[in-house]
JSON list of C-alpha atoms in Angstrom, two decimals:
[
{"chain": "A", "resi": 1, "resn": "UNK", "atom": "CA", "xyz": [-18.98, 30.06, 72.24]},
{"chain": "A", "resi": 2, "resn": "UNK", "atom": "CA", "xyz": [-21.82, 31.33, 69.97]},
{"chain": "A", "resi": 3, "resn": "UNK", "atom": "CA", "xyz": [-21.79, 34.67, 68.45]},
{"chain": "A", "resi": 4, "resn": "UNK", "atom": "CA", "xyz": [-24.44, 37.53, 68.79]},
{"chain": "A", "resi": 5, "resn": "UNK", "atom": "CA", "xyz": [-25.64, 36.92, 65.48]},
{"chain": "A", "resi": 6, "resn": "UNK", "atom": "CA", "xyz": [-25.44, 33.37, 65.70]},
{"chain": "A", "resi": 7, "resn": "UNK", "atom": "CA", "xyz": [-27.52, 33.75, 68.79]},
{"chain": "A", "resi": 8, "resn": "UNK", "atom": "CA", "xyz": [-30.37, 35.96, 67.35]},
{"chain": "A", "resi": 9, "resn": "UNK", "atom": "CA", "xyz": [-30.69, 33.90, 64.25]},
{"chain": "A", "resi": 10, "resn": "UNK", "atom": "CA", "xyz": [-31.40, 31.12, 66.76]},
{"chain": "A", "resi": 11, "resn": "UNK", "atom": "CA", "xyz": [-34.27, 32.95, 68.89]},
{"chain": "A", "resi": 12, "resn": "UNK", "atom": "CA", "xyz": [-35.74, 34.59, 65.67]},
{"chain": "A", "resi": 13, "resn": "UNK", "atom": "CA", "xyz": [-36.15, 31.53, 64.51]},
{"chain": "A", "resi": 14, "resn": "UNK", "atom": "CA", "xyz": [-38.02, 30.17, 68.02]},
{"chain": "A", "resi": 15, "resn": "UNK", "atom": "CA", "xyz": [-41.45, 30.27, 67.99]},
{"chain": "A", "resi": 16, "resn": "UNK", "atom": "CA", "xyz": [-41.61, 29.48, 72.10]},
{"chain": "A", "resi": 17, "resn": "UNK", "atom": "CA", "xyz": [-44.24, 31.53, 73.90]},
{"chain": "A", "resi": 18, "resn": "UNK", "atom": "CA", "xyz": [-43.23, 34.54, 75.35]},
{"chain": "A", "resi": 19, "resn": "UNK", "atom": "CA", "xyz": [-40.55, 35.51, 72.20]},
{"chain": "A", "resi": 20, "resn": "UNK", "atom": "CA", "xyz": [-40.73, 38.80, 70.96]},
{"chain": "A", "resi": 21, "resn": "UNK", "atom": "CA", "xyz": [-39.96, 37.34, 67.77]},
{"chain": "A", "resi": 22, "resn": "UNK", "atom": "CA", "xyz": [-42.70, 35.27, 67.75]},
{"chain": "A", "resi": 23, "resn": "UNK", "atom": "CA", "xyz": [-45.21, 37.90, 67.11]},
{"chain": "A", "resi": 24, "resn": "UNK", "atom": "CA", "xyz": [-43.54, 38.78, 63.84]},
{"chain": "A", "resi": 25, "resn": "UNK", "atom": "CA", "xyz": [-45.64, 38.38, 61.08]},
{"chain": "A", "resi": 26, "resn": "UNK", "atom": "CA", "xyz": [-45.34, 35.36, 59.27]},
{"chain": "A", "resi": 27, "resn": "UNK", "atom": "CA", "xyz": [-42.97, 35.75, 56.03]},
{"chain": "A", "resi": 28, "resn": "UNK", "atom": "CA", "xyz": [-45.88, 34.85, 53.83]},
{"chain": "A", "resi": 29, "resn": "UNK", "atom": "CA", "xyz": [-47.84, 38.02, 54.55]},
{"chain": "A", "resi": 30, "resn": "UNK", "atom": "CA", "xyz": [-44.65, 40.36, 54.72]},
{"chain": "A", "resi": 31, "resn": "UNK", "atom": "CA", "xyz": [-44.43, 43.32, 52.52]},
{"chain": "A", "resi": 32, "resn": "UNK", "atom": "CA", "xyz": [-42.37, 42.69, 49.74]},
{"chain": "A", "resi": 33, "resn": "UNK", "atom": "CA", "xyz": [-39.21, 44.69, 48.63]},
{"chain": "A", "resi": 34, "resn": "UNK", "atom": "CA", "xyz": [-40.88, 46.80, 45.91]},
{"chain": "A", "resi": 35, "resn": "UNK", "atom": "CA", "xyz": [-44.00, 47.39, 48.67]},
{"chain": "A", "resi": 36, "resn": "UNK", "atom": "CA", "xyz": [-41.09, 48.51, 50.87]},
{"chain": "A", "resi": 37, "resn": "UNK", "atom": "CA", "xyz": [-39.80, 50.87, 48.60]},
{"chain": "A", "resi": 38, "resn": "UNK", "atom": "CA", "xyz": [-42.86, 52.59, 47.08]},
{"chain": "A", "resi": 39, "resn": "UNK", "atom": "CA", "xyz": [-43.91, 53.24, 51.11]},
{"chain": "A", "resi": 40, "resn": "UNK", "atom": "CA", "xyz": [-40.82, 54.40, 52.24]},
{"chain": "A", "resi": 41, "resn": "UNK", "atom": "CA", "xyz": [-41.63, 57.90, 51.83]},
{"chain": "A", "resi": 42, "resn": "UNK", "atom": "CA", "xyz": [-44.58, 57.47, 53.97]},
{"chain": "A", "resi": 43, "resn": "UNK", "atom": "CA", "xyz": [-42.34, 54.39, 56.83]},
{"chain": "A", "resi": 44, "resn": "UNK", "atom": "CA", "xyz": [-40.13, 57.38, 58.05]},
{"chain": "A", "resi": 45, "resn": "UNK", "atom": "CA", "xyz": [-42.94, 59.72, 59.54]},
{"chain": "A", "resi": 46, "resn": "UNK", "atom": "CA", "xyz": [-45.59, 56.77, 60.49]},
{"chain": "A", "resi": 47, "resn": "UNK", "atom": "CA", "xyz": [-42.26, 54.22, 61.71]},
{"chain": "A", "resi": 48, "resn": "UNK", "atom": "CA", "xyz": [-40.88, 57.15, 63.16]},
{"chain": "A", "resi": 49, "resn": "UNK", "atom": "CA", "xyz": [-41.00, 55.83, 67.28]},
{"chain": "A", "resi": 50, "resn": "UNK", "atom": "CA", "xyz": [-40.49, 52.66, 66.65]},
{"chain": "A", "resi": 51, "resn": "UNK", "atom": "CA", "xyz": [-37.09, 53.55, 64.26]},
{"chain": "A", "resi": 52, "resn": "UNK", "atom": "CA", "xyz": [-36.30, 55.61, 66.65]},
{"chain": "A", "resi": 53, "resn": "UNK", "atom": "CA", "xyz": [-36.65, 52.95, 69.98]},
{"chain": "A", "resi": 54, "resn": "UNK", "atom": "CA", "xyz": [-34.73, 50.45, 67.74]},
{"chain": "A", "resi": 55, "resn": "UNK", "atom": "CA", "xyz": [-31.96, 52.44, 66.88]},
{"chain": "A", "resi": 56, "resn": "UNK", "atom": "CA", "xyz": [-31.46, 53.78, 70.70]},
{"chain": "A", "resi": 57, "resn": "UNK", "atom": "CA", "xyz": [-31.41, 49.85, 71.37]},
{"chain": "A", "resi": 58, "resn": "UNK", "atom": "CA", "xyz": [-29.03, 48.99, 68.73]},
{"chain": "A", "resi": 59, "resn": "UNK", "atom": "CA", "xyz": [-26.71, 51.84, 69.74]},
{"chain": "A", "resi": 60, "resn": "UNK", "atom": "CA", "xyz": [-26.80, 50.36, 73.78]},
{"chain": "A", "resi": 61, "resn": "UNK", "atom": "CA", "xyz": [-26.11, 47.06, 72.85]},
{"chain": "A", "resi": 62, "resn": "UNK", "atom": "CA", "xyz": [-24.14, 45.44, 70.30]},
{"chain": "A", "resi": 63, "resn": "UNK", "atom": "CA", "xyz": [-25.56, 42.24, 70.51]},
{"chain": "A", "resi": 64, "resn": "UNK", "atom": "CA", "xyz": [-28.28, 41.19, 68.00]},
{"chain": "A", "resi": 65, "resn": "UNK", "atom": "CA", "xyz": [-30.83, 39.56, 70.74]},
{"chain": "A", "resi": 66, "resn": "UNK", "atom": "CA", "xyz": [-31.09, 42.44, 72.78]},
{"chain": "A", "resi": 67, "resn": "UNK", "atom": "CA", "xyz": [-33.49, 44.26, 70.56]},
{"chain": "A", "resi": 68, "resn": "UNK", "atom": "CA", "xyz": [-35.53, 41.82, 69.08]},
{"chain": "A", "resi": 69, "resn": "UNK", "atom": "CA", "xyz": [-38.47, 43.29, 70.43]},
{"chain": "A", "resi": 70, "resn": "UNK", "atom": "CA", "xyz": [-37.78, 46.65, 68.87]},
{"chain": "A", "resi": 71, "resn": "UNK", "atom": "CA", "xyz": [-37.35, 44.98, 65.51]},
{"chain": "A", "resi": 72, "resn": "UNK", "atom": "CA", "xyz": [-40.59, 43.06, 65.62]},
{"chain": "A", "resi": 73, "resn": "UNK", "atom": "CA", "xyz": [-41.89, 46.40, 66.25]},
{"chain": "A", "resi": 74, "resn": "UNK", "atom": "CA", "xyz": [-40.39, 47.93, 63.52]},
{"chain": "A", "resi": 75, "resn": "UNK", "atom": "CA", "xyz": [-41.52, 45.12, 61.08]},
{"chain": "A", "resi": 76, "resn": "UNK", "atom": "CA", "xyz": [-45.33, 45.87, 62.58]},
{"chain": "A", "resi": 77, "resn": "UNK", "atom": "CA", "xyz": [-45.90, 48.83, 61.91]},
{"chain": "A", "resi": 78, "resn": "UNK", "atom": "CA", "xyz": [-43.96, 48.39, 58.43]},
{"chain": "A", "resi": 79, "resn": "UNK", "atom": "CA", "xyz": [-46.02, 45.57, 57.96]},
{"chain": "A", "resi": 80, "resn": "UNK", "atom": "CA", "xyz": [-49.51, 47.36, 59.17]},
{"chain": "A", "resi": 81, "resn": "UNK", "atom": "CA", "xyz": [-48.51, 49.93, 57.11]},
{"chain": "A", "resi": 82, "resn": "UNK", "atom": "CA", "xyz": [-48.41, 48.49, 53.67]},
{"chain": "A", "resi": 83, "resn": "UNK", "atom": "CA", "xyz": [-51.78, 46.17, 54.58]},
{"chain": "A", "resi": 84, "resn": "UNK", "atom": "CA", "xyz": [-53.35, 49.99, 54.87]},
{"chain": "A", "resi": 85, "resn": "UNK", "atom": "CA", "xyz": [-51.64, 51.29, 51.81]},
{"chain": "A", "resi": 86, "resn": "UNK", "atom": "CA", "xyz": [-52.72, 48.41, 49.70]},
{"chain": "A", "resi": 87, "resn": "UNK", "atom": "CA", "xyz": [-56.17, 48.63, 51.00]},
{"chain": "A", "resi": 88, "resn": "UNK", "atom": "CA", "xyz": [-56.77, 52.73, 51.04]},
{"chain": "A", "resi": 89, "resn": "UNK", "atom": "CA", "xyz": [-54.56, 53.65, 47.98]},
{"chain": "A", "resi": 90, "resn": "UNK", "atom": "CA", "xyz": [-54.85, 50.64, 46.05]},
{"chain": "A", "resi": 91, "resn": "UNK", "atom": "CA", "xyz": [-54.04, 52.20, 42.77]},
{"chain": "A", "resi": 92, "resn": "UNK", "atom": "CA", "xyz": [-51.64, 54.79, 43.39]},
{"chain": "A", "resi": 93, "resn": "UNK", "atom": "CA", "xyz": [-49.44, 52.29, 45.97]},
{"chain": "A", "resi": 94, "resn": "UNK", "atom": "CA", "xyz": [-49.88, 49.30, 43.16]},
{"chain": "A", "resi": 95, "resn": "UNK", "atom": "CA", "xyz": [-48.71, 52.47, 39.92]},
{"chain": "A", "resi": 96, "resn": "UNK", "atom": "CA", "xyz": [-45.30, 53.54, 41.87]},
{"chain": "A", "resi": 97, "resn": "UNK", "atom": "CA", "xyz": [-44.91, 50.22, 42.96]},
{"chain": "A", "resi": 98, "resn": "UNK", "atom": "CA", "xyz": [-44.89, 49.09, 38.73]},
{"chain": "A", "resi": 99, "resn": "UNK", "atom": "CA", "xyz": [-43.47, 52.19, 37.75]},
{"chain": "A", "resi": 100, "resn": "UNK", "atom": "CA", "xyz": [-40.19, 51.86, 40.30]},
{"chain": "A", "resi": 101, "resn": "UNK", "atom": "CA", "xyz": [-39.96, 48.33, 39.19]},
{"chain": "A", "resi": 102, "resn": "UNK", "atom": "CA", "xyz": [-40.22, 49.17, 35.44]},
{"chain": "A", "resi": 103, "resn": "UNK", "atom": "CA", "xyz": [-36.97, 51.92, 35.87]},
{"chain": "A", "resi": 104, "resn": "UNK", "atom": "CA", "xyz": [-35.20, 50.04, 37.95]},
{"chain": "A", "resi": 105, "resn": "UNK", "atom": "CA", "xyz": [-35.81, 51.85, 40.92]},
{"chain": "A", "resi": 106, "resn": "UNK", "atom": "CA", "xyz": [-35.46, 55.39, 39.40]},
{"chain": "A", "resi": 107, "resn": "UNK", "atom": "CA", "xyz": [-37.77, 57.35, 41.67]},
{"chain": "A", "resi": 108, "resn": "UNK", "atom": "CA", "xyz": [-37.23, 60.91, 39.60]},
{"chain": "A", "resi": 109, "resn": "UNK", "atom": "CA", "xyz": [-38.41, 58.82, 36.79]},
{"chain": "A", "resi": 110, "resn": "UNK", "atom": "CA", "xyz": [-41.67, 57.67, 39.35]},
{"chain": "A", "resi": 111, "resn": "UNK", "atom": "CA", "xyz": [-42.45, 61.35, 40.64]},
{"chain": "A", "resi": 112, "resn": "UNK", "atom": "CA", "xyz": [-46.08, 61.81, 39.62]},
{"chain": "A", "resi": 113, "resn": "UNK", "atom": "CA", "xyz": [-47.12, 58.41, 40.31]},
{"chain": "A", "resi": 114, "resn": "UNK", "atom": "CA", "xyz": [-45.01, 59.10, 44.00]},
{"chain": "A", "resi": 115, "resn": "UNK", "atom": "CA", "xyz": [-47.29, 62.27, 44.67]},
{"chain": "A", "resi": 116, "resn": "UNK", "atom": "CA", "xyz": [-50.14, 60.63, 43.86]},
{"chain": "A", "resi": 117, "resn": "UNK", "atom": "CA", "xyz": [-49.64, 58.16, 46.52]},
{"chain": "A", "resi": 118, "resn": "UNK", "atom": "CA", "xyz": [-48.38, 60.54, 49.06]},
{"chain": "A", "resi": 119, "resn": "UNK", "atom": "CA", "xyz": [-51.90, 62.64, 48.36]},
{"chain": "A", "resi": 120, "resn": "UNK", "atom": "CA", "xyz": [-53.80, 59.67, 48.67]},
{"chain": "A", "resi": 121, "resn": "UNK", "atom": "CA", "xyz": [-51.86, 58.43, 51.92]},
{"chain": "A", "resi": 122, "resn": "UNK", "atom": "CA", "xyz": [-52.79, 62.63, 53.03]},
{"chain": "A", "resi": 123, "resn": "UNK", "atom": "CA", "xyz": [-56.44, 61.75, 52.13]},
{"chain": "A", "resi": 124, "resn": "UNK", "atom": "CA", "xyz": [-56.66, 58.71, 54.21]},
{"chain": "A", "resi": 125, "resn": "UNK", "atom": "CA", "xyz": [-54.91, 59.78, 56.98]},
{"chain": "A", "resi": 126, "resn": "UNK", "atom": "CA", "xyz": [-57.68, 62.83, 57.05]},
{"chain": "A", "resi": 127, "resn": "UNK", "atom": "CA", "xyz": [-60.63, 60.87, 56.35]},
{"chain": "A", "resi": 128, "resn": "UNK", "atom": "CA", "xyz": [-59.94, 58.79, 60.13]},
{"chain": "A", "resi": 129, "resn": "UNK", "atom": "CA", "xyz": [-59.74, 61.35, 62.09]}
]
C-alpha cells in the first residue's frame, strides 16, 4: 500500500496530459526563496483566493493528491506574481531582495527598502487600471 505522500510525489512528478500538476511551471523559471520572501508582503492580498481554495482543500482531505490542482494554483499566481514584480519594480524588488539576504533575513533591518517596494507594487497596480 502506498502512502498519500508517496502517491502525490508520484503524480507531481507525471507530466501525462490532463494533470493538474502538469501545468506547474517548470522549476527552472520558479521564483526563488529570497524572491519568495521579499514578495510575501504583497502573495497574501494578490494569493489571497487561491490560499484560501487550497487551504479549504487541504482541511477536506488529508491526502496529498486531492489538491494538486489548488497547489498548482497557488504556485501560479506566486509564480505570475514575482515575473510582474521583477519586471514593474525591478529595483526596489531586486534592493529588499539583497538587503534581506545581506541580514539574514532581518526584515526590521530591510524596512525602507520593504516600503519602497510595497509603493512601487501600489504604483503598478494603479497604473493598469
Amino acid at each position: 500500500l502506498k502512502s498519500p505522500r508517496v502517491e502525490a510525489r508520484r503524480k507531481l512528478g507525471a507530466c501525462e496530459q490532463g494533470n493538474p500538476a502538469a501545468s506547474i511551471i517548470p522549476a527552472s523559471m520558479a521564483a526563488s526563496s529570497t524572491q519568495l520572501h521579499a514578495s510575501a508582503p504583497i502573495i497574501k492580498t494578490e494569493c489571497k483566493d487561491p490560499n484560501l481554495q487550497f487551504l479549504l482543500c487541504k482541511k477536506k482531505s488529508m491526502n496529498p493528491a486531492s489538491c494538486l490542482a489548488e497547489g498548482a494554483s497557488v504556485k501560479t499566481c506566486v509564480d505570475d506574481l514575482v515575473m510582474r514584480l521583477n519586471v514593474t519594480c525591478e529595483a526596489p524588488f531586486s534592493d529588499f531582495q539583497k538587503c534581506l539576504k545581506d541580514t539574514n533575513y532581518a526584515y526590521d533591518k530591510c524596512a525602507k527598502q520593504k516600503t519602497a517596494l510595497l509603493a512601487c507594487y501600489e504604483k503598478s497596480k494603479s497604473s493598469q487600471k
